[in-house]
């Protein structure tokens, strides 16, 4: 199987960057990324590379190199599917918000729509690659739809989950720890291995059964999130006992069996996937009557919810048990640094909790728009959009954000926060000037000396 043309359905955080790198490394293959969302495609085609819909360090250079040469972004989904030898499905797979499995199972309606569309259009043999994160055994459903609604052509389904993290997507794609390919048909597997072999050493490309590949993706995210919840649990114990979570993390992380990564205590993990994928894992375990397994993993989510709530409560308690009418400034809204993605960001829940207590909240984030911040709050449906706009102010300047604040809370670990002229911020705040560091980012000693009353998570 000689792949000359690839299409990727879904031009989001995964489809866009992944296909950009595949195109960059395989100049002889034509790669087209399609999406229903016209604005998103227009942004991917924008001549001003600062306007790409996904902010990722280094992505602009990759797009600049490949776009127009062998990388294209289009809304003509039918044409691209018709011409492609290989079709990646990279659409969103959110948690279901209705019906059976509501709040836990993955909503596969977008996946099914893609499968039906591929089946209807395809007139020649195609390799269909699951790039989205999917429940184990989805390939079975995909194959069934393709075979039963298609035009009698041959489809080979592969699973090729994506492990990139936002903020480091380009680096993760260009130098992955491993590439995982699950499948049954040797030729189809080989065709996909060949594409990655253009830049990934062969020993890092592993092939498995479809089911192992699908499940490995959910398990990888569950293990990563579990480490964050584990260290966050310890952060609370550190606060109670006088230990320092940074020191504990360093001490345990130097054990090569434990390793130093993903041991940073925080206000709670966010992002579009950790919670969604663990909920899905829990749902799958329950559907096989594996209740102990489900309860075990569910605890990772519970601990995370607790950490977000605990942080907001800490602010309220410290401010003499009331934030009513007080100005609380949140520095950072994205779920982590170096991304404009806010999905499931801890900041949303901390803000919501403070707003429940009738605080006035001011937000500054270097990459997130005011429109997005209001949308995130409106989507919670805790209060009316008018009320959100009355209580929440979004500003473009961090010093303006902290002006006349009763408390400032750091919710994202943006590098620039460490470089602020904190004395200037202190001078303009109400006293005592409370500072809450939800990321263990700031220099506690120095800020204390400047007069701040500082709380840093796990210390
Ligand atoms: P996203 O929401 O950013 O992008 C998905 C895109 O698919 C949207 O632009 C949407 O308009 C489009 N789409 C949906 N249905 C379509 C259809 N029928 N035809 C054409 N376009 C359609 O999502 P994402 O963050 O890129 O995630 C995609 C998948 O990858 C998810 O399963 C996610 O779990 C997984 N994943 C995400 C990340 C990450 O860092 N965001 C990392 C690894 C895996
Ligand atoms: C995560 C995984 O790291 C990727 O491998 C995976 O592909 C992706 O999910 C996905 O499937 O979507 P991502 O969510 O982009 O990537 O970012 P992470 O770096 O994993 O951070 C997730 C959250 O955990 C962030 O809110 C981050 O601040 C938090 N975190 C991470 C901590 O609080 N402490 C840590 O030590 C590490």
Coordinates of C-alpha atoms and ligand atoms in Angstrom, one line a residue:
X1 CA 0.0 0.0 0.0
X2 CA 1.6 3.1 -1.2
X3 CA 0.3 6.2 0.6
X4 CA 0.4 9.3 -1.6
X5 CA -2.4 11.3 -0.1
X6 CA -3.6 11.6 3.5
X7 CA -6.6 13.3 4.9
X8 CA -7.2 14.1 8.5
X9 CA -10.7 14.8 9.7
X10 CA -10.6 17.3 12.5
X11 CA -8.3 20.4 12.5
X12 CA -8.1 20.8 16.3
X13 CA -5.3 20.7 18.9
X14 CA -4.3 17.2 17.7
X15 CA -5.2 17.1 14.0
X16 CA -3.6 20.5 13.1
X17 CA -0.2 20.0 14.8
X18 CA 0.1 16.2 14.1
X19 CA -0.6 16.6 10.4
X20 CA 1.7 19.6 10.2
X21 CA 4.6 17.5 11.4
X22 CA 3.7 14.5 9.3
X23 CA 3.7 16.8 6.2
X24 CA 6.9 18.5 7.3
X25 CA 8.7 15.2 7.5
X26 CA 7.1 13.6 4.4
X27 CA 7.3 16.2 1.7
X28 CA 6.3 13.6 -0.9
X29 CA 2.9 12.9 0.7
X30 CA 0.0 15.3 0.3
X31 CA -1.6 16.0 3.6
X32 CA -5.0 17.7 3.8
X33 CA -6.6 18.6 7.1
X34 CA -10.4 19.1 6.9
X35 CA -13.0 20.4 9.4
X36 CA -16.6 21.4 9.5
X37 CA -15.6 24.5 11.3
X38 CA -15.0 27.1 8.6
X39 CA -13.5 29.7 11.0
X40 CA -11.0 27.2 12.2
X41 CA -9.9 26.3 8.7
X42 CA -9.7 29.9 7.7
X43 CA -7.5 30.5 10.8
X44 CA -5.2 27.6 9.7
X45 CA -4.9 29.2 6.3
X46 CA -4.3 32.7 7.7
X47 CA -1.2 34.3 6.2
X48 CA -0.5 35.8 9.6
X49 CA 1.0 32.8 11.5
X50 CA 0.2 34.4 14.8
X51 CA -3.5 33.8 14.0
X52 CA -3.2 30.0 13.8
X53 CA -6.2 28.6 15.9
X54 CA -3.8 26.6 18.1
X55 CA -1.0 28.3 20.0
X56 CA 2.0 25.9 20.3
X57 CA 5.6 27.0 20.5
X58 CA 7.3 26.3 17.2
X59 CA 4.1 25.4 15.3
X60 CA 4.2 28.5 13.2
X61 CA 7.6 27.5 11.7
X62 CA 6.4 24.0 10.9
X63 CA 3.3 25.3 9.2
X64 CA 5.3 27.9 7.3
X65 CA 7.5 25.2 5.9
X66 CA 4.8 22.8 4.8
X67 CA 1.7 24.8 4.1
X68 CA 1.0 25.2 0.4
X69 CA 3.7 22.7 -0.4
X70 CA 2.2 19.5 0.7
X71 CA 0.0 20.6 3.7
X72 CA -3.5 22.0 3.0
X73 CA -6.4 23.0 5.2
X74 CA -9.8 22.7 3.7
X75 CA -13.6 22.4 4.3
X76 CA -14.1 20.3 1.3
X77 CA -14.3 17.1 3.3
X78 CA -15.8 14.9 0.6
X79 CA -13.1 15.6 -2.0
X80 CA -10.3 15.1 0.5
X81 CA -11.8 11.7 1.6
X82 CA -12.4 10.6 -2.0
X83 CA -8.8 11.3 -3.0
X84 CA -7.0 10.0 0.2
X85 CA -5.3 6.6 0.6
X86 CA -5.2 7.0 4.4
X87 CA -7.7 8.8 6.5
X88 CA -7.0 9.9 10.1
X89 CA -10.0 10.5 12.3
X90 CA -9.0 13.2 14.8
X91 CA -12.4 14.6 15.9
X92 CA -13.4 15.4 19.5
X93 CA -14.6 12.6 21.7
X94 CA -16.1 14.5 24.7
X95 CA -17.8 13.0 27.7
X96 CA -21.5 12.3 27.1
X97 CA -23.8 14.9 28.4
X98 CA -27.1 13.0 27.9
X99 CA -28.6 9.5 28.1
X100 CA -26.9 6.3 29.1
X101 CA -23.4 6.9 30.4
X102 CA -24.1 10.6 30.8
X103 CA -21.1 12.3 32.6
X104 CA -18.8 9.3 32.1
X105 CA -18.9 7.5 28.7
X106 CA -17.2 9.0 25.6
X107 CA -19.6 10.5 23.2
X108 CA -18.8 8.8 19.9
X109 CA -21.4 10.6 17.7
X110 CA -18.7 12.6 15.8
X111 CA -16.7 9.4 15.2
X112 CA -19.7 7.6 13.9
X113 CA -20.5 10.5 11.6
X114 CA -17.0 10.4 10.2
X115 CA -17.3 6.6 9.6
X116 CA -20.6 7.0 7.8
X117 CA -19.2 9.8 5.7
X118 CA -16.1 7.8 4.8
X119 CA -18.2 4.8 3.9
X120 CA -20.5 6.8 1.7
X121 CA -17.7 8.5 -0.2
X122 CA -14.9 5.9 -0.5
X123 CA -14.7 4.3 -3.9
X124 CA -11.2 2.7 -3.4
X125 CA -9.4 0.8 -0.7
X126 CA -8.6 3.0 2.4
X127 CA -6.7 2.8 5.6
X128 CA -8.7 4.4 8.4
X129 CA -6.6 5.5 11.4
X130 CA -8.1 6.2 14.8
X131 CA -6.2 9.2 16.0
X132 CA -8.8 10.4 18.5
X133 CA -8.8 8.8 22.0
X134 CA -11.4 6.1 22.0
X135 CA -12.9 3.5 24.3
X136 CA -11.4 0.1 23.8
X137 CA -13.1 -1.9 21.0
X138 CA -14.3 1.2 19.1
X139 CA -12.4 -0.1 16.1
X140 CA -14.9 -3.0 16.0
X141 CA -17.8 -0.5 15.7
X142 CA -15.9 1.5 13.1
X143 CA -15.2 -1.5 11.0
X144 CA -18.8 -2.6 11.2
X145 CA -20.2 0.8 10.0
X146 CA -17.6 1.0 7.2
X147 CA -18.3 -2.5 6.0
X148 CA -22.1 -2.3 6.2
X149 CA -22.7 1.1 4.8
X150 CA -19.8 1.3 2.3
X151 CA -19.6 0.7 -1.4
X152 CA -18.0 -2.7 -1.0
X153 CA -14.5 -1.3 -0.9
X154 CA -11.9 -2.7 1.5
X155 CA -11.2 -0.8 4.7
X156 CA -8.4 -1.4 7.2
X157 CA -8.8 0.1 10.6
X158 CA -5.7 1.0 12.6
X159 CA -5.4 2.6 16.1
X160 CA -2.7 5.2 16.4
X161 CA -3.4 7.2 19.6
X162 CA -1.7 10.5 20.1
X163 CA 0.4 11.2 23.2
X164 CA 1.4 14.8 22.6
X165 CA 0.9 17.3 25.4
X166 CA -0.3 20.8 24.8
X167 CA 2.4 23.5 25.1
X168 CA 5.0 21.0 23.9
X169 CA 3.1 19.5 21.0
X170 CA 5.7 20.2 18.3
X171 CA 8.6 18.9 20.4
X172 CA 6.5 15.8 21.4
X173 CA 5.6 15.1 17.8
X174 CA 9.1 15.6 16.4
X175 CA 10.8 13.5 19.2
X176 CA 8.1 11.2 20.6
X177 CA 8.9 8.7 23.4
X178 CA 7.1 6.2 21.2
X179 CA 4.6 5.9 18.4
X180 CA 1.9 3.2 19.0
X181 CA 0.1 1.5 16.1
X182 CA -2.5 -1.2 16.7
X183 CA -4.0 -3.2 13.9
X184 CA -4.6 -6.5 12.2
X185 CA -3.6 -6.0 8.6
X186 CA 0.2 -6.2 8.2
X187 CA 0.3 -4.2 5.0
X188 CA -1.8 -1.4 6.5
X189 CA 0.4 -1.3 9.6
X190 CA 3.5 -1.2 7.5
X191 CA 2.1 1.8 5.5
X192 CA 1.7 3.8 8.7
X193 CA 5.0 2.7 10.1
X194 CA 6.7 4.0 6.9
X195 CA 5.2 7.4 7.4
X196 CA 6.5 7.7 11.0
X197 CA 9.8 6.2 10.0
X198 CA 10.6 9.3 8.1
X199 CA 11.8 10.8 11.4
X200 CA 11.1 8.4 14.3
X201 CA 13.7 5.7 15.0
X202 CA 12.1 2.3 14.3
X203 CA 12.7 1.0 17.8
X204 CA 10.4 3.7 19.1
X205 CA 7.5 2.6 16.8
X206 CA 5.7 -0.2 18.5
X207 CA 2.9 -2.3 17.0
X208 CA 0.2 -4.1 19.0
X209 CA -3.3 -5.5 18.7
X210 CA -6.1 -3.0 18.1
X211 CA -7.4 -3.5 21.6
X212 CA -4.1 -3.0 23.4
X213 CA -3.4 0.2 21.5
X214 CA -6.9 1.7 22.2
X215 CA -6.6 0.8 25.9
X216 CA -3.0 1.9 26.3
X217 CA -4.0 5.5 25.4
X218 CA -6.6 5.6 28.2
X219 CA -4.2 3.9 30.6
X220 CA -1.4 6.3 29.8
X221 CA -3.5 9.3 30.7
X222 CA -4.9 7.6 33.8
X223 CA -1.4 6.9 35.1
X224 CA -0.2 10.4 34.4
X225 CA -3.2 12.0 36.1
X226 CA -2.9 9.5 39.0
X227 CA 0.6 10.8 39.7
X228 CA -0.7 14.4 39.8
X229 CA -3.5 13.4 42.2
X230 CA -1.0 11.4 44.3
X231 CA 1.3 14.4 44.8
X232 CA -1.7 16.7 45.3
X233 CA -2.9 14.4 48.1
X234 CA 0.5 14.6 49.6
X235 CA 0.5 18.4 49.3
X236 CA -2.4 18.6 51.8
X237 CA -0.5 16.3 54.1
X238 CA 2.6 18.5 53.8
X239 CA 0.6 21.6 54.8
X240 CA -0.7 19.8 57.8
X241 CA 2.7 18.4 58.9
X242 CA 5.2 21.2 58.0
X243 CA 6.8 19.1 55.2
X244 CA 7.4 20.8 51.9
X245 CA 5.9 19.1 48.9
X246 CA 8.7 20.3 46.6
X247 CA 11.2 18.7 48.8
X248 CA 9.2 15.5 49.1
X249 CA 8.7 15.3 45.3
X250 CA 12.5 15.8 44.7
X251 CA 13.3 13.1 47.3
X252 CA 11.0 10.5 45.9
X253 CA 11.6 11.5 42.2
X254 CA 15.3 10.7 42.5
X255 CA 14.4 7.1 43.0
X256 CA 14.8 5.9 39.4
X257 CA 11.8 3.5 39.8
X258 CA 9.6 6.5 40.6
X259 CA 11.2 9.1 38.3
X260 CA 11.0 12.9 38.6
X261 CA 8.3 13.8 36.1
X262 CA 4.6 14.6 36.8
X263 CA 5.3 15.2 40.5
X264 CA 4.5 18.9 40.6
X265 CA 1.8 19.7 43.1
X266 CA -0.8 22.1 41.7
X267 CA -4.3 23.5 42.1
X268 CA -5.5 20.5 40.2
X269 CA -5.0 19.0 36.7
X270 CA -7.1 20.4 33.8
X271 CA -7.1 19.9 30.1
X272 CA -9.6 18.3 27.8
X273 CA -8.4 14.7 28.3
X274 CA -7.3 13.5 31.8
X275 CA -10.8 13.7 33.3
X276 CA -12.6 12.7 30.2
X277 CA -10.4 9.6 29.7
X278 CA -10.4 8.5 33.3
X279 CA -14.2 8.8 33.4
X280 CA -14.3 6.7 30.3
X281 CA -12.0 4.1 31.8
X282 CA -14.2 4.0 34.9
X283 CA -17.3 3.6 32.7
X284 CA -15.8 0.8 30.7
X285 CA -14.7 -1.0 33.9
X286 CA -18.2 -0.7 35.4
X287 CA -19.7 -2.0 32.1
X288 CA -17.7 -5.2 32.6
X289 CA -18.8 -5.3 36.3
X290 CA -15.3 -4.5 37.5
X291 CA -16.4 -2.3 40.4
X292 CA -13.2 -2.4 42.4
X293 CA -11.2 -1.3 39.3
X294 CA -13.7 1.5 38.5
X295 CA -13.7 2.8 42.1
X296 CA -9.9 2.8 42.2
X297 CA -9.6 5.0 39.2
X298 CA -12.5 7.2 40.1
X299 CA -10.6 8.3 43.1
X300 CA -8.1 10.1 40.9
X301 CA -10.9 12.4 39.8
X302 CA -12.3 12.9 43.3
X303 CA -8.9 13.9 44.6
X304 CA -8.6 16.4 41.8
X305 CA -12.0 18.0 42.5
X306 CA -11.0 18.1 46.2
X307 CA -7.8 20.0 45.3
X308 CA -9.5 22.7 43.3
X309 CA -12.2 23.2 46.0
X310 CA -9.6 23.2 48.8
X311 CA -7.6 25.9 47.0
X312 CA -10.6 28.2 46.6
X313 CA -11.7 27.5 50.3
X314 CA -8.2 28.4 51.4
X315 CA -8.5 31.8 49.8
X316 CA -11.9 32.4 51.5
X317 CA -10.7 31.2 54.9
X318 CA -7.6 33.3 54.8
X319 CA -9.5 36.4 53.8
X320 CA -11.3 36.2 57.2
X321 CA -14.0 33.8 56.0
X322 CA -15.5 36.1 53.5
X323 CA -14.6 37.3 50.0
X324 CA -18.0 39.0 49.5
X325 CA -17.3 42.3 47.6
X326 CA -13.6 41.8 47.7
X327 CA -11.3 42.0 44.6
X328 CA -9.6 38.7 43.8
X329 CA -7.2 38.6 40.9
X330 CA -6.5 35.4 39.1
X331 CA -3.2 35.2 37.2
X332 CA -3.6 32.6 34.6
X333 CA -6.7 30.9 33.1
X334 CA -5.2 28.3 30.7
X335 CA -5.0 24.8 32.1
X336 CA -1.2 24.9 31.9
X337 CA 1.4 27.2 30.5
X338 CA 2.2 27.7 26.8
X339 CA -1.3 27.0 25.6
X340 CA -4.4 29.0 25.0
X341 CA -6.5 26.0 25.8
X342 CA -8.8 26.4 28.8
X343 CA -10.8 23.2 28.7
X344 CA -11.4 21.9 32.3
X345 CA -8.9 24.4 33.6
X346 CA -8.8 24.5 37.4
X347 CA -9.1 28.3 37.1
X348 CA -12.7 28.0 35.9
X349 CA -13.7 26.1 39.0
X350 CA -11.8 28.2 41.5
X351 CA -13.4 31.4 39.9
X352 CA -16.8 29.8 40.0
X353 CA -16.4 29.0 43.7
X354 CA -15.2 32.5 44.5
X355 CA -18.1 34.0 42.5
X356 CA -20.6 31.9 44.5
X357 CA -19.2 33.8 47.5
X358 CA -19.9 37.1 45.6
X359 CA -16.3 38.1 45.1
X360 CA -15.3 40.4 42.3
X361 CA -12.8 38.5 40.1
X362 CA -10.3 40.0 37.8
X363 CA -8.5 37.7 35.3
X364 CA -5.3 38.1 33.4
X365 CA -3.9 35.4 31.1
X366 CA -1.3 36.1 28.4
X367 CA -2.9 33.9 25.8
X368 CA -6.6 33.5 26.6
X369 CA -9.2 35.9 25.3
X370 CA -11.9 37.6 27.4
X371 CA -14.5 36.0 25.1
X372 CA -13.2 32.5 26.0
X373 CA -13.1 33.3 29.8
X374 CA -16.7 34.5 29.8
X375 CA -17.7 31.5 27.7
X376 CA -16.1 29.0 30.1
X377 CA -18.0 30.6 33.0
X378 CA -21.3 30.8 31.1
X379 CA -21.0 27.2 30.1
X380 CA -21.1 26.2 33.7
X381 CA -24.6 27.7 33.9
X382 CA -24.0 28.6 37.6
X383 CA -25.3 32.2 37.1
X384 CA -26.5 34.3 34.2
X385 CA -24.1 35.6 31.6
X386 CA -25.0 39.2 32.7
X387 CA -24.0 38.3 36.3
X388 CA -20.7 36.8 35.1
X389 CA -20.0 40.0 33.3
X390 CA -20.9 42.1 36.3
X391 CA -18.6 40.2 38.7
X392 CA -15.7 39.3 36.4
X393 CA -13.3 41.6 34.7
X394 CA -10.7 40.5 32.2
X395 CA -7.7 42.8 31.6
X396 CA -4.7 42.7 29.3
X397 CA -2.2 44.0 31.8
X398 CA -1.1 42.1 34.9
X399 CA -0.3 45.1 36.9
X400 CA -3.7 46.6 36.2
X401 CA -5.2 43.2 37.1
X402 CA -3.6 43.3 40.6
X403 CA -4.4 47.0 41.2
X404 CA -6.5 47.3 44.4
X405 CA -6.8 43.5 44.8
X406 CA -7.4 42.0 48.3
X407 CA -5.7 38.8 47.0
X408 CA -3.9 37.6 44.0
X409 CA -3.9 33.9 43.1
X410 CA -1.6 32.2 40.6
X411 CA -3.5 29.5 38.7
X412 CA -1.3 28.8 35.7
X413 CA 2.5 28.4 35.7
X414 CA 3.3 31.0 33.0
X415 CA 7.0 31.9 33.1
X416 CA 6.3 35.6 33.0
X417 CA 4.7 35.5 36.4
X418 CA 8.1 34.9 38.0
X419 CA 9.6 37.9 36.2
X420 CA 7.0 40.5 37.5
X421 CA 8.0 43.5 39.5
X422 CA 6.2 42.1 42.6
X423 CA 7.0 45.1 44.8
X424 CA 5.0 47.3 42.4
X425 CA 2.1 44.8 42.7
X426 CA 2.4 44.8 46.5
X427 CA 2.3 48.6 46.7
X428 CA -1.0 48.8 44.8
X429 CA -2.8 46.0 46.7
X430 CA -5.0 46.3 49.8
X431 CA -3.2 45.2 52.9
X432 CA -2.6 42.7 54.1
X433 CA -1.6 41.7 50.6
X434 CA -2.5 38.0 50.2
X435 CA -0.8 35.9 47.5
X436 CA -1.9 32.4 46.8
X437 CA 0.4 30.3 44.6
X438 CA -1.5 27.4 43.2
X439 CA 1.5 26.2 41.2
X440 CA 4.5 26.5 43.6
X441 CA 5.9 28.9 41.1
X442 CA 7.0 32.0 43.1
X443 CA 9.9 32.7 45.4
X444 CA 8.1 32.5 48.8
X445 CA 11.0 33.8 50.9
X446 CA 11.6 36.8 48.7
X447 CA 7.9 37.7 48.5
X448 CA 7.5 37.3 52.2
X449 CA 10.3 39.8 52.7
X450 CA 8.5 42.2 50.4
X451 CA 5.5 42.1 52.8
X452 CA 3.2 39.6 51.1
X453 CA 1.2 37.1 53.1
X454 CA 1.9 34.1 50.9
X455 CA 0.3 30.6 50.7
X456 CA 2.0 28.2 48.3
X457 CA 0.4 24.9 47.7
X458 CA 2.0 22.0 49.7
X459 CA 4.3 24.3 51.7
Ligands
LIG1 P1 -10.7 19.6 19.1 O1 -12.0 19.8 19.6 O2 -9.6 20.7 19.3 O3 -10.7 19.3 17.5 C1 -11.7 18.4 17.0 C2 -12.1 19.0 15.7 O4 -12.9 18.1 15.0 C3 -13.0 20.3 15.8 O5 -12.4 21.4 15.1 C4 -14.3 19.9 15.1 O6 -15.0 20.9 14.4 C5 -13.9 18.8 14.2 N1 -15.0 17.8 13.8 C6 -15.8 17.2 14.7 N2 -16.6 16.4 13.9 C7 -16.3 16.5 12.6 C8 -16.7 15.9 11.4 N3 -17.7 15.0 11.4 N4 -16.1 16.3 10.3 C9 -15.1 17.3 10.3 N5 -14.7 17.8 11.4 C10 -15.2 17.4 12.6 O7 -10.1 18.2 19.8 P2 -8.6 17.8 20.0 O8 -8.1 18.4 21.3 O9 -7.9 17.9 18.8 O10 -8.9 16.2 20.3 C11 -9.2 15.3 19.3 C12 -9.0 13.9 19.8 O11 -7.7 13.7 20.2 C13 -9.8 13.6 21.1 O12 -10.3 12.3 21.1 C14 -8.8 13.8 22.2 O13 -9.1 13.0 23.3 C15 -7.5 13.3 21.6 N6 -6.3 13.8 22.1 C16 -6.2 15.2 22.4 C17 -5.0 15.7 22.9 C18 -4.8 17.1 23.2 O14 -3.8 17.5 23.7 N7 -5.8 18.0 22.9 C19 -3.9 14.9 22.9 C20 -4.0 13.5 22.6 C21 -5.2 13.0 22.2
LIG2 C1 -1.9 15.1 28.6 C2 -0.8 14.0 28.4 O1 0.4 14.5 29.1 C3 -0.5 13.7 27.0 O2 0.4 12.6 26.9 C4 -1.8 13.3 26.3 O3 -1.6 13.0 24.9 C5 -2.9 14.4 26.5 O4 -3.1 14.6 27.9 C6 -4.2 14.0 25.9 O5 -4.5 12.9 25.7 O6 -4.9 15.0 25.7 P1 -2.0 17.7 28.4 O7 -3.3 17.5 29.0 O8 -1.9 18.5 27.1 O9 -1.4 16.3 28.0 O10 -1.0 18.3 29.4 P2 -0.2 17.8 30.6 O11 1.2 18.3 30.6 O12 -0.3 16.3 30.8 O13 -0.9 18.5 31.9 C7 -2.2 18.1 32.2 C8 -2.6 18.8 33.5 O14 -1.9 18.3 34.6 C9 -2.3 20.3 33.5 O15 -3.3 21.0 34.1 C10 -1.0 20.4 34.3 O16 -0.9 21.7 34.9 C11 -1.2 19.3 35.3 N1 0.0 18.8 35.9 C12 0.9 18.1 35.1 C13 0.3 19.0 37.2 O17 -0.5 19.6 38.0 N2 1.4 18.5 37.8 C14 2.3 17.9 37.0 O18 3.4 17.4 37.6 C15 2.1 17.7 35.7

